[in-house]
Structure formats: C-alpha cells, structure tokens
DNA sequence: ATAGATGTTGAGCC
DNA sequence: AGGCTCAACATCTA
C-alpha cells in the first residue's frame, strides 16, 4: 500500500512518542523480523527515548537515545499508528473503509510509554520489515534510501543515463525502480504517466526527448504534490487519476473515457487511452 | 470460491 | 555481464 507520501504520513503517526522514554516493548517474532531478532529489537528499545520520526522514499526510521536507529518498511499492508486510533480511517485512501486502522491481530511491534501511550506497527501480510542499528553513523539501509524526487538534491543524472540506454522494457517498470525513483510505487507511477501523457507500456527506448523531459517534470510535480496533500493526511488534488483508479469503471478525469486496465511491468496499471500515447 | 491487492527479492532466462 | 520477467512471500477482501 504505502508509497512516498503515505510512508511520510505514517512515519509521523509516531510523533506523540517523541521526547518520551519507552517503558516496555512487545515484539512478536515473525517474518518482519527476518533481519533482526525480535528479542534484540525489544531489548534495544526498552528504556530508550524516542528522538524523532523520519522517512525517505518507502522507508521510515525512528531515532532513539543511545545511537539507536529503528527502520520500518511497510511492505504492502504495514501501518504505523497510535494504539488509541484503532478504528479510524485515514482520509487520503482511495477506499478509506478498507484501510481502517486494524485490530491487534497483526500487531508486530508495540512500544509502550508511561500514561498509556502506545505506538504500533501492524502488518498482516508481513512483506514489511524491521531493521535495527546501534552505533555511530547511519547504516547502509538508511544511507541508500533517498533523496526522493521531491527533494532539491534529487539527481536526475542516473535516470537520464538509464533512459539513454534505450531499453525495450516498459516505462512503467522504470518508474517502479527504487534506486532511480525512491518512493514511487504503483499508483504514483500511473499518476506520473497520466500527467506526462505517456502510456505505461511504452518502451523506454521509444520515448522522444520531449517525452523524457515531460516524464521527469511530472515525477517532481507528482512527488511534491503528493507529499503536500497525502503526506499531510489530505486527499490528493482534484483531477488526479488517483480518484478514479480504484474503481472498476474508473474514467479519465479530463475526457471521461473509460480508463484502460492492464498488467504492465508486473503491476496492474490504469491509464487514459485518449490522453496517453 | 477464486483472483487480486499501493512491495521486494531472487532464480532463471535471454 | 547484465538486463528482464515472473513467481514467491502471507493474509484478507471482493
């Protein structure tokens, strides 16, 4: 589920714990702890103070006293929230009902503070993961995450180089590469293609110079606008494909023609056959 | 009931 | 060698 802007939003759901000391930790051994034993995570965090919430691309991270960095990847179904928010539905989701904050069944990690505050990482499918780093400097999994395309430091050069290579693979697959477009996922890739007028199944090598420029411009625009809306807990701008893509009979927000739907680059893709060529 | 879901990885095949 | 495709991961929902 979560892409750049949702990860940003979810990471900050843990802000109520900033400046406070963790009293106890519940880390239930499961697949999300495939990189770090659940017990080691619990031992490291118990007694530590949360200093800040951060996110880069699809990765969230939390700094704690003692030089501890807790990394959380949300995978497909991971969510971060304050325990007392269970039952609430984030406003930005295409189907808010489907993303109502869940019951405790799939809680994987819970940090408990004095006064009843509890921060929860819940993930039914367990495609998400928890990382832990202790010591000076940041670990590789955090250093290599970002900057995302909304950041001024984002470097287009590797993308330009990949495009010039003239690959026959679909441009949708290129947009999903996290090393080139940190944080871009399935719905953001479709949104970027819609705004740049390019079909998802176009071969990267077939793009004109103008189309490549339009694509890169749309990448920045969509990432920034997504962070400003969804990243702040609000629905994305009117006129975005986002509002139509989830329904079976979704229509182009501009022309009203039925959206195309096909698997491209291994993912379900939706686009306007009239506006995207 | 069977398919599909907003992600990542690695095996296998060009 | 390196790029590309697809299945696998685990659970829930339509």
Short mmCIF file of C-alpha atoms (C1' of nucleotides) in Angstrom, two decimals:
data_model
loop_
_atom_site.label_atom_id
_atom_site.label_comp_id
_atom_site.label_asym_id
_atom_site.label_seq_id
_atom_site.Cartn_x
_atom_site.Cartn_y
_atom_site.Cartn_z
CA UNK A 1 0.00 0.00 0.00
CA UNK A 2 2.25 2.78 1.16
CA UNK A 3 4.31 4.89 -1.21
CA UNK A 4 6.35 8.06 -0.71
CA UNK A 5 3.59 10.26 0.70
CA UNK A 6 1.79 7.61 2.73
CA UNK A 7 5.06 6.47 4.27
CA UNK A 8 5.79 10.09 5.20
CA UNK A 9 2.37 10.35 6.82
CA UNK A 10 2.57 7.01 8.62
CA UNK A 11 6.07 7.72 9.95
CA UNK A 12 4.75 10.84 11.67
CA UNK A 13 1.91 8.97 13.35
CA UNK A 14 4.54 8.05 15.93
CA UNK A 15 5.34 11.70 16.74
CA UNK A 16 3.38 11.64 20.03
CA UNK A 17 6.19 9.49 21.42
CA UNK A 18 8.96 11.97 20.63
CA UNK A 19 10.78 13.17 23.74
CA UNK A 20 9.46 10.27 25.77
CA UNK A 21 11.04 7.12 27.17
CA UNK A 22 9.90 3.65 26.12
CA UNK A 23 8.78 1.71 29.18
CA UNK A 24 8.20 -1.65 27.56
CA UNK A 25 8.24 -3.31 24.16
CA UNK A 26 6.18 -6.08 22.60
CA UNK A 27 7.94 -7.61 19.61
CA UNK A 28 6.19 -10.74 18.39
CA UNK A 29 8.58 -12.96 16.47
CA UNK A 30 7.52 -13.11 12.80
CA UNK A 31 8.71 -12.63 9.25
CA UNK A 32 9.03 -8.84 9.67
CA UNK A 33 11.96 -9.56 11.99
CA UNK A 34 13.86 -11.52 9.32
CA UNK A 35 16.79 -9.07 9.59
CA UNK A 36 16.83 -8.60 13.35
CA UNK A 37 15.67 -10.98 16.05
CA UNK A 38 12.52 -9.69 17.72
CA UNK A 39 14.13 -10.10 21.12
CA UNK A 40 17.12 -7.99 20.18
CA UNK A 41 14.85 -5.18 18.97
CA UNK A 42 12.82 -5.30 22.17
CA UNK A 43 15.93 -5.28 24.37
CA UNK A 44 17.47 -2.37 22.48
CA UNK A 45 14.39 -0.15 22.58
CA UNK A 46 13.23 -0.77 26.14
CA UNK A 47 14.38 2.19 28.24
CA UNK A 48 15.44 4.28 25.23
CA UNK A 49 13.89 7.66 24.41
CA UNK A 50 12.36 8.41 21.02
CA UNK A 51 14.09 11.43 19.50
CA UNK A 52 12.49 11.79 16.06
CA UNK A 53 10.48 10.34 13.17
CA UNK A 54 11.87 10.37 9.62
CA UNK A 55 11.06 8.91 6.22
CA UNK A 56 12.96 8.52 2.96
CA UNK A 57 11.26 7.03 -0.07
CA UNK A 58 9.33 3.99 1.15
CA UNK A 59 11.36 3.66 4.33
CA UNK A 60 10.54 5.08 7.76
CA UNK A 61 13.09 5.42 10.57
CA UNK A 62 12.99 6.40 14.21
CA UNK A 63 15.92 7.75 16.19
CA UNK A 64 16.34 6.80 19.81
CA UNK A 65 18.78 7.76 22.52
CA UNK A 66 21.93 5.66 22.66
CA UNK A 67 22.57 5.99 18.92
CA UNK A 68 19.75 3.61 18.01
CA UNK A 69 18.01 3.82 14.65
CA UNK A 70 14.85 1.72 14.14
CA UNK A 71 13.94 1.21 10.48
CA UNK A 72 10.47 0.17 9.35
CA UNK A 73 9.46 -0.76 5.82
CA UNK A 74 5.68 -1.03 5.47
CA UNK A 75 5.66 -3.51 2.59
CA UNK A 76 2.16 -3.87 1.14
CA UNK A 77 0.00 -3.74 4.25
CA UNK A 78 2.09 -2.23 7.04
CA UNK A 79 0.73 0.63 9.14
CA UNK A 80 2.11 2.78 11.95
CA UNK A 81 -0.24 4.42 14.41
CA UNK A 82 -1.03 5.29 17.99
CA UNK A 83 -2.91 2.43 19.62
CA UNK A 84 -5.83 4.64 20.67
CA UNK A 85 -6.50 5.44 16.97
CA UNK A 86 -7.67 1.91 16.15
CA UNK A 87 -10.85 2.04 14.11
CA UNK A 88 -10.07 5.40 12.47
CA UNK A 89 -9.80 5.59 8.66
CA UNK A 90 -7.16 7.84 7.07
CA UNK A 91 -8.88 10.36 4.80
CA UNK A 92 -6.48 10.09 1.90
CA UNK A 93 -7.03 6.47 0.87
CA UNK A 94 -9.00 5.65 -2.22
CA UNK A 95 -11.15 3.44 -0.08
CA UNK A 96 -10.82 4.72 3.45
CA UNK A 97 -13.02 1.93 4.76
CA UNK A 98 -10.60 -0.73 3.55
CA UNK A 99 -7.76 0.96 5.42
CA UNK A 100 -9.40 1.49 8.76
CA UNK A 101 -6.68 1.15 11.38
CA UNK A 102 -6.78 -2.50 12.40
CA UNK A 103 -7.46 -4.62 15.43
CA UNK A 104 -4.47 -6.03 17.35
CA UNK A 105 -4.41 -9.34 15.48
CA UNK A 106 -1.39 -8.48 13.29
CA UNK A 107 0.46 -6.11 15.60
CA UNK A 108 4.16 -6.91 15.10
CA UNK A 109 5.82 -4.29 17.31
CA UNK A 110 4.38 -2.17 20.11
CA UNK A 111 6.24 0.49 22.10
CA UNK A 112 4.58 1.38 25.39
CA UNK A 113 5.14 4.67 27.22
CA UNK A 114 4.02 5.98 30.60
CA UNK A 115 0.43 7.18 30.73
CA UNK A 116 -0.99 4.61 28.30
CA UNK A 117 0.55 5.90 25.05
CA UNK A 118 1.44 3.01 22.75
CA UNK A 119 2.97 3.14 19.25
CA UNK A 120 2.06 0.22 16.98
CA UNK A 121 3.48 -1.33 13.83
CA UNK A 122 0.83 -3.64 12.37
CA UNK A 123 1.33 -5.66 9.17
CA UNK A 124 -0.97 -8.57 8.17
CA UNK A 125 0.95 -9.78 5.12
CA UNK A 126 4.38 -9.31 6.67
CA UNK A 127 6.03 -8.05 3.47
CA UNK A 128 7.23 -5.20 5.67
CA UNK A 129 10.39 -5.39 7.73
CA UNK A 130 12.01 -4.02 10.85
CA UNK A 131 15.68 -3.03 10.93
CA UNK A 132 17.79 -2.00 13.88
CA UNK A 133 21.09 -0.17 14.00
CA UNK A 134 23.07 0.85 17.05
CA UNK A 135 26.24 2.88 16.97
CA UNK A 136 27.86 5.84 15.27
CA UNK A 137 26.82 6.72 11.75
CA UNK A 138 23.84 5.54 9.75
CA UNK A 139 23.51 2.00 8.37
CA UNK A 140 23.52 1.27 4.67
CA UNK A 141 19.77 0.59 4.54
CA UNK A 142 19.17 4.17 5.62
CA UNK A 143 22.00 5.89 3.73
CA UNK A 144 20.95 4.37 0.42
CA UNK A 145 17.28 5.44 0.81
CA UNK A 146 16.75 8.71 -0.98
CA UNK A 147 16.76 11.61 -1.63
CA UNK A 148 13.32 11.26 -3.15
CA UNK A 149 12.35 13.11 -6.36
CA UNK A 150 10.62 15.88 -4.39
CA UNK A 151 13.91 16.91 -2.77
CA UNK A 152 16.08 19.68 -4.26
CA UNK A 153 19.10 17.32 -4.01
CA UNK A 154 17.44 14.68 -6.20
CA UNK A 155 19.84 13.81 -9.01
CA UNK A 156 18.32 13.18 -12.43
CA UNK A 157 21.59 12.02 -13.98
CA UNK A 158 21.16 8.26 -13.28
CA UNK A 159 17.63 8.41 -14.69
CA UNK A 160 18.79 10.18 -17.84
CA UNK A 161 21.53 7.57 -18.23
CA UNK A 162 19.05 4.71 -17.84
CA UNK A 163 16.72 6.30 -20.38
CA UNK A 164 19.50 6.80 -22.91
CA UNK A 165 20.32 3.10 -22.67
CA UNK A 166 17.24 2.61 -24.83
CA UNK A 167 15.78 -0.38 -23.04
CA UNK A 168 12.79 -2.20 -24.54
CA UNK A 169 11.18 -2.67 -21.14
CA UNK A 170 8.07 -0.61 -20.37
CA UNK A 171 8.49 2.84 -18.88
CA UNK A 172 6.20 1.76 -16.02
CA UNK A 173 8.88 -0.72 -14.91
CA UNK A 174 11.48 2.06 -14.93
CA UNK A 175 9.33 4.29 -12.70
CA UNK A 176 9.00 1.50 -10.14
CA UNK A 177 12.77 1.17 -9.68
CA UNK A 178 13.53 2.40 -6.17
CA UNK A 179 17.18 3.12 -6.96
CA UNK A 180 16.03 5.69 -9.56
CA UNK A 181 12.74 6.96 -8.13
CA UNK A 182 12.78 6.42 -4.35
CA UNK A 183 9.25 6.23 -3.01
CA UNK A 184 7.41 5.92 -6.33
CA UNK A 185 5.01 2.98 -6.26
CA UNK A 186 2.19 1.68 -8.39
CA UNK A 187 -0.35 4.47 -8.05
CA UNK A 188 2.23 7.27 -8.18
CA UNK A 189 3.80 5.77 -11.30
CA UNK A 190 0.39 5.74 -13.01
CA UNK A 191 -0.24 9.31 -11.88
CA UNK A 192 3.11 10.43 -13.29
CA UNK A 193 2.38 8.75 -16.63
CA UNK A 194 -1.09 10.29 -16.77
CA UNK A 195 0.29 13.77 -16.16
CA UNK A 196 3.06 13.34 -18.74
CA UNK A 197 0.79 11.88 -21.44
CA UNK A 198 2.75 8.64 -21.83
CA UNK A 199 1.28 5.14 -21.88
CA UNK A 200 2.75 2.79 -19.23
CA UNK A 201 3.61 0.12 -21.80
CA UNK A 202 5.75 2.38 -23.99
CA UNK A 203 9.30 1.04 -24.34
CA UNK A 204 11.77 3.30 -22.53
CA UNK A 205 13.87 3.44 -25.69
CA UNK A 206 10.93 4.72 -27.75
CA UNK A 207 10.47 7.93 -25.76
CA UNK A 208 11.27 11.19 -27.54
CA UNK A 209 13.42 13.83 -25.85
CA UNK A 210 10.24 15.81 -25.19
CA UNK A 211 8.53 12.84 -23.59
CA UNK A 212 11.54 12.15 -21.40
CA UNK A 213 11.51 15.77 -20.21
CA UNK A 214 7.77 15.66 -19.56
CA UNK A 215 8.16 12.46 -17.57
CA UNK A 216 10.94 13.86 -15.38
CA UNK A 217 8.99 17.06 -14.77
CA UNK A 218 5.90 15.05 -13.81
CA UNK A 219 7.95 12.92 -11.42
CA UNK A 220 8.91 16.03 -9.43
CA UNK A 221 5.46 17.62 -9.61
CA UNK A 222 3.59 14.49 -8.52
CA UNK A 223 6.00 13.67 -5.70
CA UNK A 224 5.85 17.22 -4.32
CA UNK A 225 2.07 17.50 -4.62
CA UNK A 226 1.56 14.04 -3.11
CA UNK A 227 3.70 14.97 -0.09
CA UNK A 228 1.83 18.27 0.32
CA UNK A 229 -1.58 16.54 0.31
CA UNK A 230 -1.48 12.83 1.13
CA UNK A 231 1.71 13.34 3.16
CA UNK A 232 -0.25 15.75 5.35
CA UNK A 233 -3.26 13.43 5.65
CA UNK A 234 -5.44 15.04 2.96
CA UNK A 235 -6.78 13.63 -0.32
CA UNK A 236 -4.65 14.28 -3.43
CA UNK A 237 -5.54 17.20 -5.76
CA UNK A 238 -8.76 17.17 -7.79
CA UNK A 239 -8.27 15.93 -11.32
CA UNK A 240 -5.78 13.24 -10.36
CA UNK A 241 -6.13 9.71 -11.69
CA UNK A 242 -5.98 8.64 -8.04
CA UNK A 243 -9.66 9.43 -7.57
CA UNK A 244 -10.69 7.11 -10.42
CA UNK A 245 -8.13 4.34 -10.47
CA UNK A 246 -9.55 2.20 -7.69
CA UNK A 247 -12.99 1.66 -9.18
CA UNK A 248 -13.58 -0.96 -11.83
CA UNK A 249 -15.32 1.51 -14.11
CA UNK A 250 -12.99 4.45 -13.48
CA UNK A 251 -12.95 7.21 -16.10
CA UNK A 252 -10.35 9.68 -17.31
CA UNK A 253 -10.69 12.77 -15.08
CA UNK A 254 -10.27 15.04 -18.12
CA UNK A 255 -12.06 13.35 -21.03
CA UNK A 256 -14.40 10.96 -19.24
CA UNK A 257 -13.38 7.98 -21.37
CA UNK A 258 -13.15 4.65 -19.52
CA UNK A 259 -9.68 4.01 -18.15
CA UNK A 260 -7.63 1.19 -19.63
CA UNK A 261 -6.57 -1.56 -17.25
CA UNK A 262 -3.75 -3.98 -17.92
CA UNK A 263 -0.78 -5.56 -16.22
CA UNK A 264 2.39 -3.69 -17.17
CA UNK A 265 5.75 -4.27 -15.58
CA UNK A 266 4.10 -6.91 -13.42
CA UNK A 267 1.63 -4.48 -11.84
CA UNK A 268 -1.99 -3.53 -12.52
CA UNK A 269 -1.85 -0.27 -14.45
CA UNK A 270 -4.60 2.18 -15.32
CA UNK A 271 -4.40 4.95 -17.86
CA UNK A 272 -6.40 7.18 -20.16
CA UNK A 273 -6.20 5.74 -23.69
CA UNK A 274 -7.21 9.13 -25.08
CA UNK A 275 -4.63 11.31 -23.33
CA UNK A 276 -1.73 8.89 -23.06
CA UNK A 277 0.09 7.83 -26.20
"C1'" DA B 1 -14.57 -19.51 -4.47
"C1'" DT B 2 -11.03 -17.81 -6.99
"C1'" DA B 3 -8.46 -13.86 -8.08
"C1'" DG B 4 -6.21 -9.81 -6.96
"C1'" DA B 5 -4.01 -6.34 -3.74
"C1'" DT B 6 -0.40 0.78 -3.31
"C1'" DG B 7 6.26 -4.13 -2.50
"C1'" DT B 8 10.70 -6.52 -2.81
"C1'" DT B 9 13.67 -10.24 -3.95
"C1'" DG B 10 15.97 -13.76 -6.32
"C1'" DA B 11 16.06 -17.58 -9.68
"C1'" DG B 12 16.18 -18.41 -14.28
"C1'" DC B 13 16.29 -16.95 -18.98
"C1'" DC B 14 17.73 -14.34 -22.66
"C1'" DA C 1 27.78 -9.43 -17.69
"C1'" DG C 2 23.86 -7.51 -17.27
"C1'" DG C 3 19.02 -6.73 -18.18
"C1'" DC C 4 14.49 -8.52 -17.92
"C1'" DT C 5 10.32 -11.48 -16.27
"C1'" DC C 6 7.95 -13.91 -13.14
"C1'" DA C 7 6.99 -16.48 -9.05
"C1'" DA C 8 7.16 -16.39 -4.18
"C1'" DC C 9 6.32 -14.33 0.17
"C1'" DA C 10 1.16 -14.30 3.75
"C1'" DT C 11 -3.32 -12.63 4.52
"C1'" DC C 12 -7.51 -10.53 3.56
"C1'" DT C 13 -11.27 -8.96 0.57
"C1'" DA C 14 -14.40 -8.56 -3.34
#
